[in-house]
């Protein structure tokens, strides 16, 4: 059997979490990632009949029974994942009861998955219902995106429109816009349910005064969505207090979206 440390999905988690930490998106134990894996690929590295522990989920994840995820651990720092993946990551399978997860590998110090794993699973269910190829849910605290929460209206249309104006690529990268939630208590099923509802419509969801959730088919796609939002938010925060002489007009954004053949939120543009 192959060494799990060499698995491509473990390597992706190690590189991505290290990158996110270096960018300042995941201070201390802030942020979490869950990655839906291919069962056959996991079987090349692990005995799927060997369950190390059973961990309660705290909600009914029946639609995901049998699905396997690699997930960051609760209380774990992204800066430590690359050096010690077996302690800071875990691979779990949603058990037949839908209420628990079977630990197949990781959390070697006796820990468990992030407290926001139920919210991740709810978002996975929502995204899979509209995009069967969705695999990744990522949560982090990008600095400028978070700063923008305090000085910009937390309105989906207005927030998206402002970001679209900041960089030419924005309407092409996230043409479906950004969902926005008000401040809510994190780590609860309530915020998970509210996020999942938004995820049926958006691949990106702002948690007011907290951070952002992103979802995608691959780690690169999901990271790239958040990265593009963060760049646009940075430009906004650098220029918001200055007189604006130039902007990307709505007709130009429409031209961009139609040229690149993306299905954009027409109701988020004027006219």
PDB file of C-alpha atoms in Angstrom:
ATOM      1  CA  UNK A   1       0.000   0.000   0.000  1.00  0.00           C
ATOM      2  CA  UNK A   2       1.280   3.481  -0.864  1.00  0.00           C
ATOM      3  CA  UNK A   3       2.435   5.979   1.767  1.00  0.00           C
ATOM      4  CA  UNK A   4      -0.452   8.353   2.530  1.00  0.00           C
ATOM      5  CA  UNK A   5       1.958  11.260   3.076  1.00  0.00           C
ATOM      6  CA  UNK A   6       2.778  11.084  -0.646  1.00  0.00           C
ATOM      7  CA  UNK A   7      -0.852  11.208  -1.758  1.00  0.00           C
ATOM      8  CA  UNK A   8      -1.637  14.122  -4.058  1.00  0.00           C
ATOM      9  CA  UNK A   9      -4.566  15.214  -1.897  1.00  0.00           C
ATOM     10  CA  UNK A  10      -2.397  15.358   1.243  1.00  0.00           C
ATOM     11  CA  UNK A  11       0.201  17.325  -0.696  1.00  0.00           C
ATOM     12  CA  UNK A  12      -2.473  19.761  -1.911  1.00  0.00           C
ATOM     13  CA  UNK A  13      -3.677  20.336   1.637  1.00  0.00           C
ATOM     14  CA  UNK A  14      -0.127  20.886   2.885  1.00  0.00           C
ATOM     15  CA  UNK A  15       0.781  23.375   0.162  1.00  0.00           C
ATOM     16  CA  UNK A  16      -2.521  25.249   0.209  1.00  0.00           C
ATOM     17  CA  UNK A  17      -2.715  25.682   3.972  1.00  0.00           C
ATOM     18  CA  UNK A  18       0.917  26.830   4.104  1.00  0.00           C
ATOM     19  CA  UNK A  19       0.217  29.352   1.347  1.00  0.00           C
ATOM     20  CA  UNK A  20      -2.912  30.646   3.079  1.00  0.00           C
ATOM     21  CA  UNK A  21      -1.018  31.074   6.344  1.00  0.00           C
ATOM     22  CA  UNK A  22       1.785  32.985   4.622  1.00  0.00           C
ATOM     23  CA  UNK A  23      -0.786  35.297   3.032  1.00  0.00           C
ATOM     24  CA  UNK A  24      -2.200  36.092   6.471  1.00  0.00           C
ATOM     25  CA  UNK A  25      -5.606  34.586   5.744  1.00  0.00           C
ATOM     26  CA  UNK A  26      -5.484  32.017   8.554  1.00  0.00           C
ATOM     27  CA  UNK A  27      -4.034  33.387  11.757  1.00  0.00           C
ATOM     28  CA  UNK A  28      -3.625  31.058  14.754  1.00  0.00           C
ATOM     29  CA  UNK A  29      -6.230  28.279  14.275  1.00  0.00           C
ATOM     30  CA  UNK A  30      -8.466  30.430  12.085  1.00  0.00           C
ATOM     31  CA  UNK A  31      -9.818  28.900   8.893  1.00  0.00           C
ATOM     32  CA  UNK A  32     -10.543  25.376   7.711  1.00  0.00           C
ATOM     33  CA  UNK A  33     -10.679  23.268   4.550  1.00  0.00           C
ATOM     34  CA  UNK A  34     -12.593  20.124   3.625  1.00  0.00           C
ATOM     35  CA  UNK A  35     -11.853  18.196   0.440  1.00  0.00           C
ATOM     36  CA  UNK A  36     -14.115  15.463  -0.949  1.00  0.00           C
ATOM     37  CA  UNK A  37     -11.907  12.597  -2.096  1.00  0.00           C
ATOM     38  CA  UNK A  38     -12.243   9.806  -4.625  1.00  0.00           C
ATOM     39  CA  UNK A  39     -12.814   6.561  -2.696  1.00  0.00           C
ATOM     40  CA  UNK A  40     -10.771   4.461  -5.106  1.00  0.00           C
ATOM     41  CA  UNK A  41      -7.825   6.812  -4.820  1.00  0.00           C
ATOM     42  CA  UNK A  42      -7.965   6.770  -1.014  1.00  0.00           C
ATOM     43  CA  UNK A  43      -8.029   2.939  -1.110  1.00  0.00           C
ATOM     44  CA  UNK A  44      -4.567   3.013  -2.684  1.00  0.00           C
ATOM     45  CA  UNK A  45      -3.234   4.459   0.567  1.00  0.00           C
ATOM     46  CA  UNK A  46      -5.523   3.267   3.387  1.00  0.00           C
ATOM     47  CA  UNK A  47      -7.344   0.115   4.434  1.00  0.00           C
ATOM     48  CA  UNK A  48     -10.914   1.395   4.259  1.00  0.00           C
ATOM     49  CA  UNK A  49     -12.051  -1.343   6.649  1.00  0.00           C
ATOM     50  CA  UNK A  50      -9.800  -0.035   9.414  1.00  0.00           C
ATOM     51  CA  UNK A  51     -11.735   2.588  11.381  1.00  0.00           C
ATOM     52  CA  UNK A  52      -9.656   4.198  14.122  1.00  0.00           C
ATOM     53  CA  UNK A  53     -12.404   6.124  15.890  1.00  0.00           C
ATOM     54  CA  UNK A  54     -16.035   7.217  15.559  1.00  0.00           C
ATOM     55  CA  UNK A  55     -16.651  10.966  15.854  1.00  0.00           C
ATOM     56  CA  UNK A  56     -20.159  12.476  16.215  1.00  0.00           C
ATOM     57  CA  UNK A  57     -21.125  15.034  13.572  1.00  0.00           C
ATOM     58  CA  UNK A  58     -23.876  16.847  15.435  1.00  0.00           C
ATOM     59  CA  UNK A  59     -26.323  16.818  12.534  1.00  0.00           C
ATOM     60  CA  UNK A  60     -27.758  14.528   9.876  1.00  0.00           C
ATOM     61  CA  UNK A  61     -25.425  14.215   6.880  1.00  0.00           C
ATOM     62  CA  UNK A  62     -27.323  11.317   5.294  1.00  0.00           C
ATOM     63  CA  UNK A  63     -26.888  12.579   1.697  1.00  0.00           C
ATOM     64  CA  UNK A  64     -23.126  12.177   2.141  1.00  0.00           C
ATOM     65  CA  UNK A  65     -23.092   8.645   3.594  1.00  0.00           C
ATOM     66  CA  UNK A  66     -19.968   6.809   2.406  1.00  0.00           C
ATOM     67  CA  UNK A  67     -18.237   9.977   1.197  1.00  0.00           C
ATOM     68  CA  UNK A  68     -14.631  10.480   2.299  1.00  0.00           C
ATOM     69  CA  UNK A  69     -13.129  13.865   3.184  1.00  0.00           C
ATOM     70  CA  UNK A  70      -9.748  15.152   4.256  1.00  0.00           C
ATOM     71  CA  UNK A  71     -10.367  17.908   6.800  1.00  0.00           C
ATOM     72  CA  UNK A  72      -8.296  20.319   8.873  1.00  0.00           C
ATOM     73  CA  UNK A  73      -8.445  19.665  12.611  1.00  0.00           C
ATOM     74  CA  UNK A  74     -10.088  21.701  15.338  1.00  0.00           C
ATOM     75  CA  UNK A  75      -7.722  24.019  17.164  1.00  0.00           C
ATOM     76  CA  UNK A  76      -4.971  23.310  14.648  1.00  0.00           C
ATOM     77  CA  UNK A  77      -2.740  25.998  13.174  1.00  0.00           C
ATOM     78  CA  UNK A  78      -2.322  26.124   9.395  1.00  0.00           C
ATOM     79  CA  UNK A  79       1.363  26.951   9.910  1.00  0.00           C
ATOM     80  CA  UNK A  80       1.916  23.483  11.422  1.00  0.00           C
ATOM     81  CA  UNK A  81       0.150  21.352   8.823  1.00  0.00           C
ATOM     82  CA  UNK A  82       2.995  20.998   6.342  1.00  0.00           C
ATOM     83  CA  UNK A  83       5.444  19.778   8.991  1.00  0.00           C
ATOM     84  CA  UNK A  84       2.988  17.470  10.783  1.00  0.00           C
ATOM     85  CA  UNK A  85       0.040  16.542   8.535  1.00  0.00           C
ATOM     86  CA  UNK A  86      -0.919  13.402  10.477  1.00  0.00           C
ATOM     87  CA  UNK A  87      -1.628  15.389  13.612  1.00  0.00           C
ATOM     88  CA  UNK A  88      -3.268  18.429  12.002  1.00  0.00           C
ATOM     89  CA  UNK A  89      -5.318  16.739   9.271  1.00  0.00           C
ATOM     90  CA  UNK A  90      -7.746  13.836   9.278  1.00  0.00           C
ATOM     91  CA  UNK A  91      -9.419  11.633   6.687  1.00  0.00           C
ATOM     92  CA  UNK A  92     -12.971  10.726   7.639  1.00  0.00           C
ATOM     93  CA  UNK A  93     -15.853   8.820   6.050  1.00  0.00           C
ATOM     94  CA  UNK A  94     -19.480   9.686   6.728  1.00  0.00           C
ATOM     95  CA  UNK A  95     -20.848   6.603   8.472  1.00  0.00           C
ATOM     96  CA  UNK A  96     -23.958   4.634   7.499  1.00  0.00           C
ATOM     97  CA  UNK A  97     -26.017   6.324  10.233  1.00  0.00           C
ATOM     98  CA  UNK A  98     -25.342   9.766   8.717  1.00  0.00           C
ATOM     99  CA  UNK A  99     -24.788  11.087  12.238  1.00  0.00           C
ATOM    100  CA  UNK A 100     -21.146  10.126  12.761  1.00  0.00           C
ATOM    101  CA  UNK A 101     -17.833  10.101  10.920  1.00  0.00           C
ATOM    102  CA  UNK A 102     -15.351   7.227  10.807  1.00  0.00           C
ATOM    103  CA  UNK A 103     -11.746   8.319  11.259  1.00  0.00           C
ATOM    104  CA  UNK A 104      -9.552   6.514   8.751  1.00  0.00           C
ATOM    105  CA  UNK A 105      -6.332   8.475   9.268  1.00  0.00           C
ATOM    106  CA  UNK A 106      -4.957  11.496  11.104  1.00  0.00           C
ATOM    107  CA  UNK A 107      -5.746  13.516  14.256  1.00  0.00           C
ATOM    108  CA  UNK A 108      -2.988  11.457  15.820  1.00  0.00           C
ATOM    109  CA  UNK A 109      -3.088  13.369  19.118  1.00  0.00           C
ATOM    110  CA  UNK A 110      -6.708  12.325  19.707  1.00  0.00           C
ATOM    111  CA  UNK A 111      -8.226  15.442  18.159  1.00  0.00           C
ATOM    112  CA  UNK A 112     -11.004  15.721  15.611  1.00  0.00           C
ATOM    113  CA  UNK A 113     -12.166  17.740  12.627  1.00  0.00           C
ATOM    114  CA  UNK A 114     -12.788  21.488  12.727  1.00  0.00           C
ATOM    115  CA  UNK A 115     -15.851  22.634  14.659  1.00  0.00           C
ATOM    116  CA  UNK A 116     -17.120  24.049  11.382  1.00  0.00           C
ATOM    117  CA  UNK A 117     -17.100  20.653   9.637  1.00  0.00           C
ATOM    118  CA  UNK A 118     -20.916  20.422   9.900  1.00  0.00           C
ATOM    119  CA  UNK A 119     -21.125  23.811   8.121  1.00  0.00           C
ATOM    120  CA  UNK A 120     -18.716  22.484   5.487  1.00  0.00           C
ATOM    121  CA  UNK A 121     -20.787  19.338   4.967  1.00  0.00           C
ATOM    122  CA  UNK A 122     -23.965  21.374   4.600  1.00  0.00           C
ATOM    123  CA  UNK A 123     -22.207  23.502   1.969  1.00  0.00           C
ATOM    124  CA  UNK A 124     -20.920  20.382   0.200  1.00  0.00           C
ATOM    125  CA  UNK A 125     -24.481  19.040   0.041  1.00  0.00           C
ATOM    126  CA  UNK A 126     -25.756  22.349  -1.319  1.00  0.00           C
ATOM    127  CA  UNK A 127     -23.027  22.684  -3.936  1.00  0.00           C
ATOM    128  CA  UNK A 128     -23.254  19.045  -5.032  1.00  0.00           C
ATOM    129  CA  UNK A 129     -26.963  19.551  -5.662  1.00  0.00           C
ATOM    130  CA  UNK A 130     -26.136  22.207  -8.289  1.00  0.00           C
ATOM    131  CA  UNK A 131     -22.643  21.053  -9.323  1.00  0.00           C
ATOM    132  CA  UNK A 132     -21.909  17.312  -8.968  1.00  0.00           C
ATOM    133  CA  UNK A 133     -18.204  17.998  -9.499  1.00  0.00           C
ATOM    134  CA  UNK A 134     -17.826  20.214  -6.436  1.00  0.00           C
ATOM    135  CA  UNK A 135     -15.080  18.871  -4.129  1.00  0.00           C
ATOM    136  CA  UNK A 136     -13.701  21.685  -1.980  1.00  0.00           C
ATOM    137  CA  UNK A 137     -15.063  23.990   0.714  1.00  0.00           C
ATOM    138  CA  UNK A 138     -12.624  26.562   2.106  1.00  0.00           C
ATOM    139  CA  UNK A 139     -13.038  29.081   4.928  1.00  0.00           C
ATOM    140  CA  UNK A 140     -10.540  31.800   5.816  1.00  0.00           C
ATOM    141  CA  UNK A 141     -10.137  35.384   7.023  1.00  0.00           C
ATOM    142  CA  UNK A 142      -8.589  37.418   4.163  1.00  0.00           C
ATOM    143  CA  UNK A 143      -7.493  40.750   5.605  1.00  0.00           C
ATOM    144  CA  UNK A 144      -8.823  43.253   3.072  1.00  0.00           C
ATOM    145  CA  UNK A 145     -12.054  41.350   2.464  1.00  0.00           C
ATOM    146  CA  UNK A 146     -12.685  41.401   6.200  1.00  0.00           C
ATOM    147  CA  UNK A 147     -11.759  45.095   6.464  1.00  0.00           C
ATOM    148  CA  UNK A 148     -14.206  45.881   3.669  1.00  0.00           C
ATOM    149  CA  UNK A 149     -17.013  44.401   5.794  1.00  0.00           C
ATOM    150  CA  UNK A 150     -16.710  47.336   8.185  1.00  0.00           C
ATOM    151  CA  UNK A 151     -16.937  50.152   5.637  1.00  0.00           C
ATOM    152  CA  UNK A 152     -19.193  48.773   2.898  1.00  0.00           C
ATOM    153  CA  UNK A 153     -22.859  47.847   2.941  1.00  0.00           C
ATOM    154  CA  UNK A 154     -23.325  44.116   3.505  1.00  0.00           C
ATOM    155  CA  UNK A 155     -25.661  43.814   0.548  1.00  0.00           C
ATOM    156  CA  UNK A 156     -25.017  41.037  -1.974  1.00  0.00           C
ATOM    157  CA  UNK A 157     -25.671  43.091  -5.071  1.00  0.00           C
ATOM    158  CA  UNK A 158     -23.773  46.170  -3.888  1.00  0.00           C
ATOM    159  CA  UNK A 159     -20.849  44.209  -2.445  1.00  0.00           C
ATOM    160  CA  UNK A 160     -20.465  42.146  -5.620  1.00  0.00           C
ATOM    161  CA  UNK A 161     -20.818  45.191  -7.876  1.00  0.00           C
ATOM    162  CA  UNK A 162     -18.117  47.086  -5.998  1.00  0.00           C
ATOM    163  CA  UNK A 163     -15.687  44.160  -6.302  1.00  0.00           C
ATOM    164  CA  UNK A 164     -16.496  43.698  -9.985  1.00  0.00           C
ATOM    165  CA  UNK A 165     -15.468  47.329 -10.499  1.00  0.00           C
ATOM    166  CA  UNK A 166     -12.062  46.841  -8.901  1.00  0.00           C
ATOM    167  CA  UNK A 167     -10.404  44.421 -11.354  1.00  0.00           C
ATOM    168  CA  UNK A 168     -11.199  43.624 -14.972  1.00  0.00           C
ATOM    169  CA  UNK A 169     -11.049  39.869 -14.267  1.00  0.00           C
ATOM    170  CA  UNK A 170     -13.547  39.863 -11.387  1.00  0.00           C
ATOM    171  CA  UNK A 171     -16.806  39.466 -13.303  1.00  0.00           C
ATOM    172  CA  UNK A 172     -15.160  36.664 -15.295  1.00  0.00           C
ATOM    173  CA  UNK A 173     -13.785  34.828 -12.234  1.00  0.00           C
ATOM    174  CA  UNK A 174     -16.909  35.068 -10.057  1.00  0.00           C
ATOM    175  CA  UNK A 175     -19.761  35.970 -12.446  1.00  0.00           C
ATOM    176  CA  UNK A 176     -22.262  34.362 -10.060  1.00  0.00           C
ATOM    177  CA  UNK A 177     -21.465  37.063  -7.505  1.00  0.00           C
ATOM    178  CA  UNK A 178     -21.001  36.805  -3.750  1.00  0.00           C
ATOM    179  CA  UNK A 179     -23.548  35.844  -1.123  1.00  0.00           C
ATOM    180  CA  UNK A 180     -23.490  37.821   2.117  1.00  0.00           C
ATOM    181  CA  UNK A 181     -24.570  36.862   5.627  1.00  0.00           C
ATOM    182  CA  UNK A 182     -24.772  39.192   8.631  1.00  0.00           C
ATOM    183  CA  UNK A 183     -22.652  38.465  11.679  1.00  0.00           C
ATOM    184  CA  UNK A 184     -23.674  35.105  13.139  1.00  0.00           C
ATOM    185  CA  UNK A 185     -22.270  32.859  15.848  1.00  0.00           C
ATOM    186  CA  UNK A 186     -19.647  30.616  14.222  1.00  0.00           C
ATOM    187  CA  UNK A 187     -19.324  26.877  14.802  1.00  0.00           C
ATOM    188  CA  UNK A 188     -23.100  26.380  14.950  1.00  0.00           C
ATOM    189  CA  UNK A 189     -25.541  24.515  12.753  1.00  0.00           C
ATOM    190  CA  UNK A 190     -27.464  27.768  12.263  1.00  0.00           C
ATOM    191  CA  UNK A 191     -24.632  29.485  10.414  1.00  0.00           C
ATOM    192  CA  UNK A 192     -23.979  26.254   8.519  1.00  0.00           C
ATOM    193  CA  UNK A 193     -27.582  26.092   7.338  1.00  0.00           C
ATOM    194  CA  UNK A 194     -27.593  29.774   6.328  1.00  0.00           C
ATOM    195  CA  UNK A 195     -24.320  29.346   4.433  1.00  0.00           C
ATOM    196  CA  UNK A 196     -25.572  26.226   2.653  1.00  0.00           C
ATOM    197  CA  UNK A 197     -28.683  28.057   1.522  1.00  0.00           C
ATOM    198  CA  UNK A 198     -26.492  30.769  -0.027  1.00  0.00           C
ATOM    199  CA  UNK A 199     -24.234  28.110  -1.570  1.00  0.00           C
ATOM    200  CA  UNK A 200     -27.094  26.940  -3.760  1.00  0.00           C
ATOM    201  CA  UNK A 201     -26.734  30.261  -5.561  1.00  0.00           C
ATOM    202  CA  UNK A 202     -23.152  31.397  -4.952  1.00  0.00           C
ATOM    203  CA  UNK A 203     -19.713  29.770  -4.767  1.00  0.00           C
ATOM    204  CA  UNK A 204     -18.559  32.529  -2.416  1.00  0.00           C
ATOM    205  CA  UNK A 205     -20.255  33.592   0.808  1.00  0.00           C
ATOM    206  CA  UNK A 206     -19.156  36.419   3.103  1.00  0.00           C
ATOM    207  CA  UNK A 207     -19.573  35.837   6.823  1.00  0.00           C
ATOM    208  CA  UNK A 208     -20.111  39.398   8.077  1.00  0.00           C
ATOM    209  CA  UNK A 209     -17.206  40.682  10.197  1.00  0.00           C
ATOM    210  CA  UNK A 210     -15.673  37.196  10.169  1.00  0.00           C
ATOM    211  CA  UNK A 211     -14.401  35.907   6.842  1.00  0.00           C
ATOM    212  CA  UNK A 212     -15.369  34.124   3.652  1.00  0.00           C
ATOM    213  CA  UNK A 213     -16.462  30.674   2.463  1.00  0.00           C
ATOM    214  CA  UNK A 214     -15.553  29.456  -0.993  1.00  0.00           C
ATOM    215  CA  UNK A 215     -16.439  26.289  -2.899  1.00  0.00           C
ATOM    216  CA  UNK A 216     -15.140  24.772  -6.098  1.00  0.00           C
ATOM    217  CA  UNK A 217     -14.282  21.720  -8.183  1.00  0.00           C
ATOM    218  CA  UNK A 218     -10.590  21.838  -7.291  1.00  0.00           C
ATOM    219  CA  UNK A 219      -8.313  23.315  -4.647  1.00  0.00           C
ATOM    220  CA  UNK A 220      -6.899  25.743  -7.204  1.00  0.00           C
ATOM    221  CA  UNK A 221     -10.313  26.940  -8.323  1.00  0.00           C
ATOM    222  CA  UNK A 222     -11.499  27.530  -4.774  1.00  0.00           C
ATOM    223  CA  UNK A 223      -8.283  29.248  -3.707  1.00  0.00           C
ATOM    224  CA  UNK A 224      -8.377  31.350  -6.871  1.00  0.00           C
ATOM    225  CA  UNK A 225     -11.912  32.547  -6.182  1.00  0.00           C
ATOM    226  CA  UNK A 226     -10.965  33.816  -2.726  1.00  0.00           C
ATOM    227  CA  UNK A 227      -7.648  35.184  -3.981  1.00  0.00           C
ATOM    228  CA  UNK A 228      -9.413  37.266  -6.627  1.00  0.00           C
ATOM    229  CA  UNK A 229     -11.944  38.630  -4.128  1.00  0.00           C
ATOM    230  CA  UNK A 230      -9.123  39.534  -1.744  1.00  0.00           C
ATOM    231  CA  UNK A 231      -7.182  41.404  -4.458  1.00  0.00           C
ATOM    232  CA  UNK A 232     -10.308  43.353  -5.415  1.00  0.00           C
ATOM    233  CA  UNK A 233     -11.047  44.143  -1.760  1.00  0.00           C
ATOM    234  CA  UNK A 234      -7.466  45.335  -1.308  1.00  0.00           C
ATOM    235  CA  UNK A 235      -7.806  47.738  -4.239  1.00  0.00           C
ATOM    236  CA  UNK A 236     -11.103  48.981  -2.807  1.00  0.00           C
ATOM    237  CA  UNK A 237      -9.576  49.599   0.633  1.00  0.00           C
ATOM    238  CA  UNK A 238      -6.627  51.427  -0.952  1.00  0.00           C
ATOM    239  CA  UNK A 239      -8.876  53.736  -2.976  1.00  0.00           C
ATOM    240  CA  UNK A 240     -12.212  54.038  -1.117  1.00  0.00           C
ATOM    241  CA  UNK A 241     -11.180  57.242   0.674  1.00  0.00           C
ATOM    242  CA  UNK A 242      -9.923  58.911  -2.522  1.00  0.00           C
ATOM    243  CA  UNK A 243     -11.843  60.707  -5.294  1.00  0.00           C
ATOM    244  CA  UNK A 244     -12.569  58.197  -8.050  1.00  0.00           C
ATOM    245  CA  UNK A 245     -11.642  59.487 -11.477  1.00  0.00           C
ATOM    246  CA  UNK A 246     -12.019  56.235 -13.419  1.00  0.00           C
ATOM    247  CA  UNK A 247     -14.076  53.070 -13.081  1.00  0.00           C
ATOM    248  CA  UNK A 248     -15.083  49.972 -15.029  1.00  0.00           C
ATOM    249  CA  UNK A 249     -18.561  50.794 -16.289  1.00  0.00           C
ATOM    250  CA  UNK A 250     -21.471  48.370 -16.256  1.00  0.00           C
ATOM    251  CA  UNK A 251     -21.574  48.233 -20.050  1.00  0.00           C
ATOM    252  CA  UNK A 252     -17.874  47.305 -20.039  1.00  0.00           C
ATOM    253  CA  UNK A 253     -18.442  44.565 -17.458  1.00  0.00           C
ATOM    254  CA  UNK A 254     -21.278  43.237 -19.591  1.00  0.00           C
ATOM    255  CA  UNK A 255     -18.982  43.268 -22.616  1.00  0.00           C
ATOM    256  CA  UNK A 256     -16.331  41.367 -20.644  1.00  0.00           C
ATOM    257  CA  UNK A 257     -18.728  38.703 -19.399  1.00  0.00           C
ATOM    258  CA  UNK A 258     -20.258  38.147 -22.816  1.00  0.00           C
ATOM    259  CA  UNK A 259     -16.857  38.035 -24.551  1.00  0.00           C
ATOM    260  CA  UNK A 260     -15.623  35.339 -22.164  1.00  0.00           C
ATOM    261  CA  UNK A 261     -18.938  33.478 -22.310  1.00  0.00           C
ATOM    262  CA  UNK A 262     -19.690  33.451 -18.575  1.00  0.00           C
ATOM    263  CA  UNK A 263     -23.182  33.323 -17.112  1.00  0.00           C
ATOM    264  CA  UNK A 264     -23.136  36.452 -14.971  1.00  0.00           C
ATOM    265  CA  UNK A 265     -25.686  37.905 -12.571  1.00  0.00           C
ATOM    266  CA  UNK A 266     -27.375  40.379 -14.876  1.00  0.00           C
ATOM    267  CA  UNK A 267     -29.476  41.683 -11.992  1.00  0.00           C
ATOM    268  CA  UNK A 268     -26.243  42.780 -10.268  1.00  0.00           C
ATOM    269  CA  UNK A 269     -25.548  45.312 -13.038  1.00  0.00           C
ATOM    270  CA  UNK A 270     -27.412  48.553 -13.681  1.00  0.00           C
ATOM    271  CA  UNK A 271     -29.484  48.588 -16.820  1.00  0.00           C
TER     272      UNK A 271
END
